[in-house]
Amino acid sequence: MSYSSRPLSSKLFQLTALTLALTLAGCGGGDGDTVDSIAPKPDIGVQPDGSGNTDNAIRAVNVSPITLTDSSGSPTRIITSTGATASVKITDAENKPISSALVTFNTDAPMSSVKFANTNGTVLTNANGIATMKLSAISATDTGSYVLTATANYNDTERQGASYFYSLQEANLIFDKVKVDENTLPYGGSTDITGLVKDSASLESQRGIEIGFEASCGSVSDTTTNILGFRTTYNAETCEGPQTVVATIKENNTSIRLPITVNQSTNLGALSIKCISGDTSEFPDSSADGSGSEECKNLVVLGAIGKSSRPSQRTIEFVVSKGDKAFAYENVKVELLNAPNDFGIGNASNQLPQTYKTDSAGVIRVPLYAGTQTKSYEKPDDETKDKNIKVRATLISRPDVTAEFGKISVVSDDEPTSSLKITPEKNVLAATSTDDKGKITELDGSTKLIATLSESANDTTIRFVAEGGTLSNNTCKIERDNKTCNVTLSTKGVLPNDRRVTVLAYSEVGNGTSGKYVFLDENENGKRDNGEFGLDGSDEYIYQQTIIGFADTTPTFSKTMEGAVLASSGNGTSQYQFQMFGTNKQNKNISMPSGTTISVNALDGTDNGKRCKVEVASRGKVDNELTVPDDIDLYAPEVPKPTNQTQNDSDKTYVIRTQQCAKGDKVSLIVTTPAPNRKVTTKELEFK
């Protein structure tokens, strides 16, 4: 890119003086000497450009005024470190767009103050004649005003557009709601650090902002903000005593100091235990000596699948140590005792012993998975001491070193979270895929999410958070005399590649479930992972998670339909089963969009005196035309299926039934997606 520190008037004066000097030189000097000069080339008109195009219109290159927009797409004359995008449109004499024209953006700001996305500030126009360039402020002290210009060059014709005046502004990024989940950690422990980065003027959360971290002892990784803020994990490792973590916004060096204390006062035995829940340090630390005489003071409670809103997956930790020294990279055998038949260790439903290797802090993490069966913890006595669920850890190199944890419970829901019900008008919308990896192109599909509260003595606000797409509003209000309200989710915005958008609806009304269990389960694994939005603290909420699927407008059939040939039915009835998905072959857990019709027609091509008849069946219905229902089985994340179970595929399974059909006849299968994304796909099947 080009820079100049002189104003435009100075540049114009230089150009005028140079032109005058050349003119005088061409006419000869004032001393009477003869001066040789080269005659200008004759104007022979427009010449072909190599493609045979001699259109005079192409010699005229018009440059529209510059448009400068901020990160939200709003017009602006301010450029900060978060950047702004400049765009112009290049047209010919007939106002038609010129593609592949070279456009050079130029500013008179110093190189140390602003930068372009391309080092030379040039870009080619697209098919619509549009050229865009992102500019970012790189100086925290330069707040001056400057000029931005755009010059187009096409077929040796050059034209500069009007000047655009803008100002640089220091980045106004600030931290907000930064917190450490646990300020006091055990030796070798860890905790999450979360927060937001906002624009101090608009107070809007900023995405794509890099946050750096430094710790006086221990480790913590840098991260980048998304729409929900940022999250990273601090690991205490072998630290002890007061520590400090410094978080810094890299763009403007705004920092915040976070105090953490690592407590190593507990004299760890040969094998110690710490109980945790997902990524939340909910339970206090305790230790067990080699005999396993001490256990965690709190229960580890899992929710039975389909019967509880609590997480069905929890994790316990064993720490192998001697005194204050952790034993790293030691093999530990972990066994499950007295558990229900569908309770799992390491993997869902697995009850075989597992071997784990301790990390650098001597820690192993053992996942526990609940099934559908419940089992309550009972305080041990002579009758119950061997009846509770237990996990036993044994050091393989020293079988005499062992410890047990036995305060584990699997419960059904005894909390009235079901009083809030979210009902979508339809839960599979139409989208389209551009490749086999499921990259989505947005279409205009939407559905209402209707919130119903069965008992509402007072006005209640329901809050919504969506993994993707766009919500028409983040809240709706249920009033005393009206038990329902709704928001709309549309395909606008970013959609996940797995074609499933999780929506969390919640309200703080009391008598619900702890805020530590309320989170947006984006990956549907039943537990809160790093980066997932969640509530914290002991406040009680009612909530529900809902999944909305996004399907292609073109169906994907099961392999049985590839080159399929139907069996002749003769005088009887013949059946042919197949599956039809609304996603690509790598992701078959979504049906076709709700409202899609599947119809069959018989094409009688024989003269055997028999009429070929055909119908299609699914979900217990048989007809010439069926419709994909509005309510598809996309099980909610608070009721995840174990790995040995599968999602109900009845919404994607169909049977073609034929009567009196023979070789020469055909069946036409027609799939039609609903408006506004209507598309008709026809597949013809023959008989053998």
XYZ file of C-alpha atoms in Angstrom:
688
model
C 0.000 0.000 0.000
C 1.047 3.610 -0.461
C 1.431 6.213 2.220
C 2.136 9.971 2.100
C 2.567 12.444 4.902
C 1.728 15.440 2.672
C -1.807 16.784 2.148
C -3.578 16.260 -1.184
C -3.262 19.946 -2.151
C 0.545 19.649 -1.976
C 0.465 16.549 -4.206
C -1.729 18.306 -6.771
C 0.674 21.290 -6.825
C 3.630 18.995 -7.500
C 1.793 17.273 -10.355
C 0.801 20.618 -11.963
C 4.383 21.961 -11.782
C 5.759 18.773 -13.306
C 3.264 18.898 -16.179
C 4.149 22.554 -16.892
C 7.873 21.798 -16.915
C 7.432 18.969 -19.399
C 5.316 21.197 -21.652
C 7.984 23.918 -21.703
C 10.643 21.330 -22.464
C 8.636 20.062 -25.433
C 8.348 23.615 -26.846
C 12.047 24.390 -26.583
C 14.099 26.486 -24.179
C 14.289 30.268 -24.089
C 17.932 30.382 -25.297
C 17.075 29.604 -28.918
C 18.676 26.132 -28.966
C 16.849 23.413 -30.914
C 15.402 20.638 -28.717
C 14.604 17.213 -30.193
C 11.235 15.791 -29.074
C 9.327 12.570 -29.706
C 5.966 13.037 -31.320
C 3.022 11.524 -29.435
C 1.491 8.313 -30.747
C -1.560 8.899 -32.949
C -4.959 8.140 -31.418
C -6.164 5.138 -33.432
C -9.190 4.379 -31.245
C -10.003 1.422 -29.048
C -7.930 -1.676 -29.754
C -8.999 -5.272 -29.112
C -8.029 -6.562 -25.659
C -7.053 -9.998 -26.919
C -10.548 -11.426 -26.537
C -12.016 -9.520 -29.480
C -13.813 -7.025 -27.198
C -13.775 -3.503 -28.654
C -16.637 -2.100 -26.564
C -15.978 1.616 -25.927
C -17.853 1.333 -22.620
C -14.960 -0.560 -21.067
C -12.684 2.496 -21.396
C -14.846 4.306 -18.838
C -14.058 3.163 -15.291
C -16.282 4.607 -12.578
C -15.486 4.371 -8.868
C -18.310 4.679 -6.338
C -17.846 6.611 -3.064
C -16.120 4.564 -0.366
C -18.297 2.839 2.228
C -16.659 2.159 5.619
C -18.420 -0.184 8.077
C -17.513 -1.418 11.558
C -17.590 -5.022 12.808
C -21.377 -4.894 13.202
C -21.881 -3.710 9.612
C -22.844 -0.150 10.540
C -21.402 2.851 8.640
C -18.556 4.536 10.498
C -15.763 7.077 10.184
C -13.805 5.595 13.104
C -11.162 2.857 12.790
C -9.965 1.057 15.942
C -7.823 -2.028 16.498
C -10.917 -4.194 16.011
C -10.919 -2.993 12.414
C -13.307 -1.582 9.806
C -14.065 -2.663 6.237
C -13.876 -0.313 3.248
C -15.678 -1.157 0.005
C -16.228 0.426 -3.419
C -18.071 -0.601 -6.570
C -16.392 -0.346 -9.992
C -18.660 0.089 -13.051
C -18.317 0.911 -16.748
C -19.970 3.664 -18.825
C -23.244 1.723 -18.862
C -23.136 1.345 -15.068
C -22.436 -2.367 -15.374
C -20.106 -3.947 -12.788
C -16.522 -4.620 -13.842
C -15.048 -7.806 -12.398
C -11.305 -8.438 -11.873
C -10.471 -4.734 -11.885
C -7.419 -3.885 -9.758
C -8.372 -1.546 -6.893
C -5.717 0.139 -4.753
C -6.741 1.580 -1.393
C -4.499 4.386 -0.196
C -4.253 6.473 2.968
C -2.065 9.326 4.111
C -1.872 7.929 7.663
C 1.601 6.844 8.877
C 2.483 3.172 8.439
C 2.878 2.900 12.204
C -0.744 3.941 12.779
C -2.913 1.843 10.441
C -2.553 -1.322 8.380
C -4.434 -2.915 5.500
C -5.396 -6.588 5.317
C -3.141 -6.876 2.230
C 0.380 -5.502 2.540
C 0.103 -3.509 -0.704
C -3.484 -2.387 -0.185
C -4.692 -3.866 -3.482
C -7.528 -6.254 -4.296
C -9.500 -7.415 -7.355
C -13.225 -6.741 -7.725
C -15.628 -9.672 -7.548
C -18.326 -10.602 -10.084
C -20.488 -7.742 -8.790
C -17.700 -5.201 -9.223
C -17.175 -4.908 -5.454
C -13.743 -4.530 -3.875
C -13.350 -4.699 -0.098
C -10.408 -4.101 2.210
C -10.139 -4.316 5.998
C -8.203 -1.613 7.877
C -7.081 -1.795 11.491
C -5.516 0.739 13.827
C -2.131 -0.409 15.151
C -1.218 2.631 17.234
C -2.707 3.121 20.683
C -1.710 6.827 20.715
C -2.511 8.107 17.204
C -6.042 9.563 17.237
C -5.656 11.785 14.172
C -7.887 12.169 11.115
C -6.801 11.000 7.669
C -7.910 10.498 4.066
C -8.760 7.170 2.414
C -8.940 6.846 -1.389
C -9.604 4.019 -3.853
C -8.096 3.905 -7.351
C -9.337 1.435 -9.992
C -7.276 0.231 -12.943
C -8.738 -1.819 -15.803
C -7.440 -2.246 -19.378
C -4.909 0.576 -18.851
C -7.709 2.926 -17.774
C -7.259 4.360 -14.285
C -9.737 6.327 -12.168
C -9.570 7.544 -8.559
C -12.751 7.866 -6.529
C -13.769 10.508 -4.030
C -11.785 10.916 -0.824
C -13.182 9.500 2.412
C -12.222 11.153 5.704
C -11.842 8.996 8.818
C -10.279 9.106 12.276
C -8.233 6.647 14.288
C -9.356 5.867 17.792
C -7.677 4.077 20.655
C -9.106 0.611 21.336
C -11.758 0.863 24.063
C -11.804 -2.778 25.116
C -12.432 -3.637 28.773
C -12.809 -6.768 30.872
C -16.192 -7.585 32.398
C -17.360 -10.324 34.795
C -13.938 -11.978 34.963
C -13.844 -14.610 37.680
C -11.992 -17.665 38.905
C -14.341 -20.586 39.602
C -12.327 -21.658 42.648
C -9.876 -19.254 44.290
C -8.513 -21.925 46.656
C -7.107 -25.062 45.059
C -5.561 -28.277 46.325
C -2.029 -29.265 45.434
C -2.024 -30.120 41.709
C -5.585 -28.824 41.290
C -7.121 -26.773 38.499
C -9.881 -24.224 38.000
C -11.579 -22.382 35.148
C -11.225 -18.660 34.459
C -14.104 -17.041 32.584
C -15.111 -13.539 31.546
C -16.168 -11.132 28.823
C -14.421 -8.460 26.745
C -16.634 -5.481 25.936
C -16.447 -2.223 24.018
C -16.476 0.469 26.712
C -18.704 2.740 24.630
C -21.393 0.289 23.451
C -20.862 -2.307 26.234
C -21.307 -4.994 23.577
C -19.377 -8.254 23.964
C -16.550 -8.623 21.440
C -15.630 -11.864 19.700
C -12.276 -12.809 18.212
C -10.275 -10.877 20.853
C -7.055 -12.588 21.980
C -6.530 -12.866 25.733
C -3.073 -13.632 27.104
C -2.409 -15.154 30.531
C 0.633 -15.276 32.791
C 0.855 -17.074 36.130
C 3.349 -16.574 38.927
C 3.380 -20.375 39.218
C 1.491 -23.045 37.314
C 0.206 -22.944 33.753
C -2.707 -21.339 31.900
C -3.309 -21.149 28.146
C -4.091 -18.069 26.074
C -7.530 -18.019 24.505
C -9.816 -16.047 22.183
C -13.278 -14.691 22.944
C -16.405 -15.996 21.262
C -19.990 -14.715 21.508
C -20.201 -16.081 25.075
C -16.894 -14.578 26.223
C -13.773 -16.589 27.050
C -12.861 -19.605 29.158
C -9.496 -21.115 30.013
C -8.107 -23.431 32.700
C -5.435 -22.690 35.299
C -3.426 -25.739 36.458
C -1.701 -25.412 39.833
C 0.744 -28.265 39.072
C 3.350 -28.337 41.884
C 2.681 -24.793 43.143
C 1.787 -23.919 46.717
C 0.729 -20.781 48.569
C -0.619 -17.488 47.091
C -0.386 -17.201 43.301
C -1.398 -14.546 40.785
C -2.777 -14.969 37.273
C -2.663 -11.882 35.031
C -5.120 -11.724 32.119
C -4.311 -9.231 29.341
C -6.273 -8.023 26.324
C -3.525 -8.233 23.712
C -4.890 -5.440 21.514
C -4.609 -2.672 24.118
C -2.671 -4.298 26.988
C -5.553 -3.890 29.432
C -4.836 -6.288 32.307
C -6.542 -7.715 35.353
C -4.932 -9.594 38.277
C -6.600 -12.709 39.675
C -5.500 -14.125 43.063
C -5.410 -17.916 43.627
C -4.227 -19.840 46.680
C -2.839 -23.366 46.382
C -3.269 -25.217 49.676
C -0.733 -27.969 50.339
C -1.311 -28.208 54.065
C -3.051 -31.604 53.817
C -0.609 -34.432 54.431
C -1.458 -36.656 51.481
C -1.297 -40.381 52.022
C -0.061 -43.026 49.632
C -3.277 -42.710 47.564
C -5.588 -39.709 47.751
C -9.007 -38.898 46.296
C -10.621 -35.747 44.996
C -14.234 -35.660 43.772
C -15.305 -33.308 40.987
C -18.352 -32.782 38.765
C -17.582 -32.159 35.109
C -15.454 -29.012 34.964
C -16.923 -27.567 38.179
C -15.064 -28.099 41.449
C -18.276 -28.669 43.345
C -17.044 -30.983 46.056
C -14.344 -30.299 48.696
C -11.065 -32.170 48.659
C -10.314 -35.019 51.016
C -7.744 -37.759 51.173
C -7.592 -41.494 51.711
C -4.645 -43.367 53.077
C -3.444 -46.720 51.758
C -6.204 -48.577 53.576
C -8.944 -46.445 52.075
C -10.303 -45.525 55.503
C -11.144 -41.945 54.519
C -13.460 -40.910 51.690
C -14.872 -37.742 50.142
C -17.283 -36.024 52.474
C -19.857 -35.325 49.743
C -21.879 -37.551 47.450
C -21.195 -37.821 43.733
C -24.734 -37.766 42.341
C -25.550 -38.793 38.777
C -28.904 -38.425 37.043
C -30.587 -41.525 35.648
C -31.039 -41.252 31.883
C -34.583 -40.253 31.001
C -35.477 -39.754 34.661
C -33.398 -36.794 35.805
C -32.187 -33.391 34.617
C -28.898 -33.891 36.470
C -25.791 -34.793 34.413
C -25.576 -38.530 33.720
C -21.774 -38.358 33.468
C -19.482 -37.336 36.347
C -15.760 -37.689 37.036
C -13.787 -38.623 40.131
C -10.040 -38.173 40.514
C -7.423 -40.254 42.266
C -4.060 -38.691 43.162
C -1.084 -40.999 43.683
C 1.419 -39.420 46.084
C 3.771 -39.979 48.966
C 3.891 -37.128 51.409
C 4.120 -33.963 49.320
C 5.543 -35.711 46.255
C 3.264 -36.723 43.397
C 3.896 -40.032 41.643
C 3.776 -39.255 37.911
C 3.239 -41.824 35.134
C 2.200 -44.657 37.464
C -0.291 -47.303 36.259
C -3.454 -47.560 38.340
C -6.140 -50.243 38.012
C -9.666 -48.973 38.603
C -12.574 -51.330 39.370
C -16.329 -50.862 39.735
C -18.165 -52.592 42.584
C -21.873 -53.049 43.420
C -23.107 -50.929 40.490
C -26.369 -51.307 38.519
C -26.036 -53.384 35.350
C -26.119 -50.317 33.063
C -23.729 -48.182 35.136
C -20.372 -47.613 33.406
C -16.766 -46.775 34.214
C -14.485 -45.273 31.564
C -17.196 -45.775 28.933
C -20.979 -45.975 29.057
C -22.199 -49.377 30.360
C -18.617 -50.737 30.694
C -18.048 -52.565 33.980
C -14.670 -54.158 33.231
C -11.567 -52.940 35.150
C -9.690 -50.081 33.472
C -6.013 -49.070 33.669
C -5.059 -45.386 33.832
C -1.631 -43.690 33.897
C -1.151 -40.734 36.257
C -0.208 -37.372 34.759
C 2.669 -35.112 35.854
C 0.688 -34.183 38.981
C 0.022 -37.837 39.858
C -3.654 -37.569 38.891
C -5.965 -39.980 37.082
C -9.468 -38.943 36.066
C -12.114 -41.641 35.999
C -15.401 -40.960 34.148
C -18.582 -42.491 35.567
C -21.704 -43.031 33.434
C -25.227 -43.587 34.734
C -27.786 -45.685 32.904
C -31.545 -45.772 33.400
C -31.402 -47.661 36.715
C -31.292 -45.729 39.996
C -29.411 -46.572 43.156
C -29.320 -44.407 46.270
C -26.373 -44.124 48.619
C -27.021 -45.462 52.109
C -24.951 -44.620 55.149
C -22.823 -47.730 55.761
C -23.735 -50.081 58.573
C -23.381 -53.801 59.018
C -26.223 -54.446 56.552
C -25.415 -51.860 53.844
C -21.602 -51.531 53.893
C -21.203 -53.729 50.817
C -24.311 -52.545 48.918
C -23.287 -49.059 47.776
C -21.711 -48.291 44.390
C -17.932 -48.195 44.833
C -14.885 -47.370 42.759
C -11.616 -48.990 43.834
C -8.183 -47.771 42.677
C -5.072 -49.912 43.085
C -1.456 -49.022 42.295
C -0.320 -51.814 39.938
C 3.305 -51.609 41.077
C 2.164 -51.805 44.721
C -1.059 -53.876 44.996
C -1.112 -53.201 48.729
C -1.708 -49.488 48.009
C -5.413 -49.078 47.328
C -8.323 -46.786 48.059
C -12.077 -46.903 47.569
C -14.651 -44.242 46.968
C -18.170 -45.363 47.795
C -20.394 -42.288 48.048
C -21.983 -42.577 44.602
C -25.674 -42.267 43.862
C -27.868 -42.475 40.744
C -31.145 -40.603 41.194
C -34.340 -39.770 39.339
C -35.659 -36.227 39.199
C -37.303 -35.083 42.414
C -37.167 -31.433 41.300
C -39.997 -29.675 39.425
C -37.894 -28.744 36.386
C -40.605 -30.180 34.147
C -42.888 -27.232 34.990
C -41.144 -25.376 32.139
C -41.876 -26.823 28.726
C -40.391 -25.607 25.422
C -42.327 -26.750 22.355
C -41.028 -25.915 18.865
C -43.556 -25.475 16.044
C -41.252 -27.794 14.080
C -37.830 -29.056 15.030
C -36.155 -29.842 11.676
C -35.695 -26.851 9.343
C -34.381 -26.708 5.801
C -30.777 -25.817 5.065
C -28.453 -26.974 2.293
C -24.968 -28.459 2.108
C -22.216 -27.439 -0.300
C -19.881 -30.358 0.401
C -19.647 -33.778 2.054
C -18.334 -32.206 5.252
C -21.663 -30.530 5.943
C -20.765 -26.895 5.337
C -24.070 -25.035 5.488
C -25.429 -22.341 3.215
C -28.081 -20.335 5.035
C -31.694 -20.379 3.890
C -34.698 -18.529 5.254
C -36.140 -21.152 7.609
C -37.476 -20.472 11.114
C -39.515 -21.982 13.925
C -41.239 -20.617 17.015
C -40.099 -21.912 20.401
C -43.171 -21.792 22.644
C -42.462 -21.611 26.392
C -45.152 -22.887 28.770
C -45.030 -22.652 32.549
C -47.629 -24.834 34.248
C -47.608 -22.937 37.535
C -46.997 -19.205 37.369
C -48.362 -17.156 40.239
C -46.347 -14.112 39.213
C -44.860 -12.742 36.003
C -41.860 -14.859 34.917
C -39.143 -14.042 32.385
C -37.805 -16.983 30.375
C -34.265 -16.493 29.020
C -32.940 -18.196 25.883
C -29.383 -18.973 24.741
C -28.798 -20.684 21.369
C -25.718 -22.555 20.112
C -26.234 -21.192 16.583
C -28.727 -19.562 14.257
C -30.436 -16.344 15.360
C -33.032 -15.800 18.099
C -35.612 -13.071 17.513
C -35.266 -12.222 21.197
C -33.282 -13.577 24.130
C -36.235 -13.369 26.526
C -39.980 -13.791 26.606
C -42.337 -13.030 29.485
C -44.988 -15.342 30.897
C -47.635 -13.249 32.618
C -50.034 -14.174 35.382
C -53.017 -14.571 33.059
C -51.070 -16.024 30.131
C -49.053 -19.186 30.721
C -47.138 -19.084 27.392
C -44.750 -16.870 25.443
C -42.466 -17.513 22.463
C -39.328 -16.540 20.555
C -38.316 -17.433 16.994
C -35.154 -19.296 15.967
C -34.081 -18.839 12.328
C -31.298 -20.176 10.099
C -29.725 -16.743 9.920
C -26.343 -16.541 11.607
C -23.777 -19.305 12.097
C -25.044 -22.904 12.125
C -22.960 -25.787 13.563
C -21.643 -28.345 11.076
C -23.348 -31.203 12.952
C -26.718 -29.729 11.859
C -27.982 -29.627 15.481
C -28.529 -26.374 17.393
C -29.032 -26.693 21.136
C -31.247 -24.039 22.751
C -31.233 -23.502 26.529
C -34.298 -21.917 28.143
C -34.199 -21.096 31.862
C -35.734 -18.939 34.562
C -34.671 -18.225 38.142
C -37.871 -18.911 40.065
C -36.688 -21.070 42.969
C -37.529 -24.698 43.839
C -35.705 -25.818 40.705
C -32.213 -27.190 40.227
C -28.836 -25.716 41.182
C -27.334 -23.247 38.738
C -24.279 -25.504 38.523
C -26.336 -27.981 36.518
C -27.730 -25.415 34.049
C -25.554 -25.031 30.949
C -25.776 -24.964 27.154
C -24.779 -28.511 26.190
C -23.460 -27.766 22.678
C -21.878 -31.189 22.109
C -24.764 -33.059 23.812
C -22.553 -35.142 26.089
C -24.510 -34.473 29.263
C -21.819 -32.421 31.005
C -20.505 -28.884 30.927
C -17.300 -28.587 28.900
C -14.845 -25.727 28.501
C -16.362 -22.920 26.462
C -20.000 -23.896 27.057
C -22.271 -21.219 28.527
C -23.442 -22.047 32.032
C -24.848 -20.601 35.243
C -22.928 -20.738 38.489
C -23.735 -20.463 42.152
C -26.388 -22.023 44.354
C -29.397 -20.147 42.926
C -32.209 -22.442 41.783
C -33.546 -22.468 38.226
C -36.069 -24.267 36.114
C -34.795 -25.023 32.635
C -35.102 -27.114 29.490
C -32.761 -27.885 26.609
C -34.205 -28.222 23.100
C -32.530 -29.338 19.875
C -33.412 -27.967 16.435
C -32.079 -29.837 13.386
C -31.202 -28.392 9.961
C -31.578 -30.668 6.942
C -30.716 -30.553 3.252
C -33.406 -29.934 0.674
C -31.968 -32.881 -1.257
C -32.457 -36.272 0.434
C -29.643 -38.729 1.135
C -30.779 -42.345 0.785
C -29.344 -45.403 2.520
C -26.978 -47.594 0.512
C -29.778 -50.090 -0.160
C -31.265 -47.532 -2.562
C -28.139 -47.347 -4.720
C -29.105 -49.237 -7.900
C -32.081 -50.737 -6.071
C -34.404 -53.081 -7.983
C -37.799 -54.021 -6.511
C -38.953 -57.594 -6.272
C -41.999 -58.491 -8.367
C -45.038 -58.917 -6.140
C -47.137 -61.086 -8.418
C -50.642 -61.457 -7.017
C -49.447 -60.714 -3.496
C -47.723 -57.827 -1.713
C -43.985 -57.121 -1.766
C -42.160 -54.781 0.647
C -38.914 -52.844 0.288
C -37.425 -50.970 3.278
C -35.043 -48.019 3.013
C -33.906 -44.999 5.021
C -33.882 -41.363 3.937
C -31.804 -38.708 5.700
C -31.701 -34.938 5.532
C -27.923 -34.774 5.911
C -24.833 -35.991 4.118
C -23.466 -39.511 4.410
C -21.155 -38.608 7.298
C -24.007 -37.413 9.544
C -27.218 -39.420 9.422
C -28.931 -38.347 12.628
C -31.250 -35.769 11.011
C -34.410 -36.536 9.045
C -35.680 -34.525 6.082
C -37.181 -31.135 7.081
C -40.498 -31.140 8.941
C -43.344 -30.873 6.441
C -41.479 -32.720 3.668
C -43.806 -34.982 1.658
C -42.861 -38.456 0.404
C -45.148 -39.789 -2.315
C -45.093 -42.839 -4.598
C -46.672 -43.436 -8.008
C -46.912 -46.695 -9.948
C -45.965 -46.554 -13.628
C -47.617 -49.602 -15.209
C -45.476 -50.756 -18.112
C -46.847 -54.262 -18.705
C -49.879 -55.652 -20.569
C -50.467 -58.593 -18.235
C -53.917 -57.332 -17.276
C -52.834 -56.523 -13.737
C -52.691 -53.039 -12.300
C -49.469 -52.267 -10.429
C -50.254 -50.544 -7.129
C -47.833 -48.900 -4.715
C -47.949 -47.188 -1.326
C -45.422 -46.016 1.266
C -45.435 -46.712 5.011
C -43.704 -45.081 7.984
C -44.411 -44.716 11.702
C -47.460 -46.938 11.416
C -49.029 -44.910 8.601
C -49.651 -46.239 5.084
C -50.665 -44.049 2.125
C -49.612 -42.823 -1.306
C -48.190 -39.717 0.389
C -46.706 -39.225 3.866
C -45.442 -36.085 5.606
C -42.376 -35.768 7.842
C -43.870 -34.750 11.226
C -43.180 -31.470 13.015
C -41.848 -33.329 16.072
C -38.832 -35.505 15.192
C -36.884 -37.571 17.745
C -33.871 -35.329 18.433
C -33.446 -36.351 22.048
C -32.555 -33.510 24.407
C -29.067 -33.340 25.939
C -30.383 -33.761 29.479
C -31.471 -37.251 28.372
C -28.423 -38.504 26.411
C -28.480 -42.038 25.022
C -25.770 -44.481 26.155
C -23.427 -45.721 23.455
C -25.196 -49.095 23.327
C -28.476 -47.425 22.397
C -29.435 -45.562 19.255
C -31.638 -42.647 18.404
C -35.147 -43.575 17.265
C -34.802 -43.860 13.474
C -38.502 -44.362 12.721
C -38.670 -40.793 11.351
C -36.089 -41.770 8.737
C -37.274 -45.309 7.896
C -39.766 -46.044 5.097
C -41.249 -49.117 3.415
C -42.429 -49.229 -0.206
C -45.317 -51.725 -0.537
C -46.307 -52.977 -3.986
C -49.151 -55.163 -5.258
C -49.472 -56.960 -8.605
C -46.274 -55.368 -9.954
C -43.945 -57.162 -12.360
C -40.840 -56.628 -14.462
C -41.488 -53.701 -16.795
C -43.404 -51.717 -14.211
C -41.792 -48.817 -12.368
C -42.250 -46.902 -9.111
C -41.659 -43.159 -8.931
C -40.569 -41.911 -5.486
C -41.076 -38.137 -5.123
C -39.643 -36.119 -2.207
C -40.814 -32.491 -1.879
C -39.474 -30.100 0.785
C -41.834 -27.360 2.039
C -41.779 -23.647 1.188
C -39.938 -21.326 1.343
C -37.200 -23.832 0.431
C -39.307 -26.035 -1.837
C -37.388 -28.590 -3.867
C -38.614 -31.704 -5.695
C -36.420 -34.818 -5.955
C -37.622 -37.804 -8.016
C -36.171 -41.322 -7.970
C -37.420 -44.112 -10.267
C -37.211 -47.782 -9.242
C -37.647 -50.771 -11.540
C -38.808 -54.333 -10.886
C -36.746 -57.428 -11.534
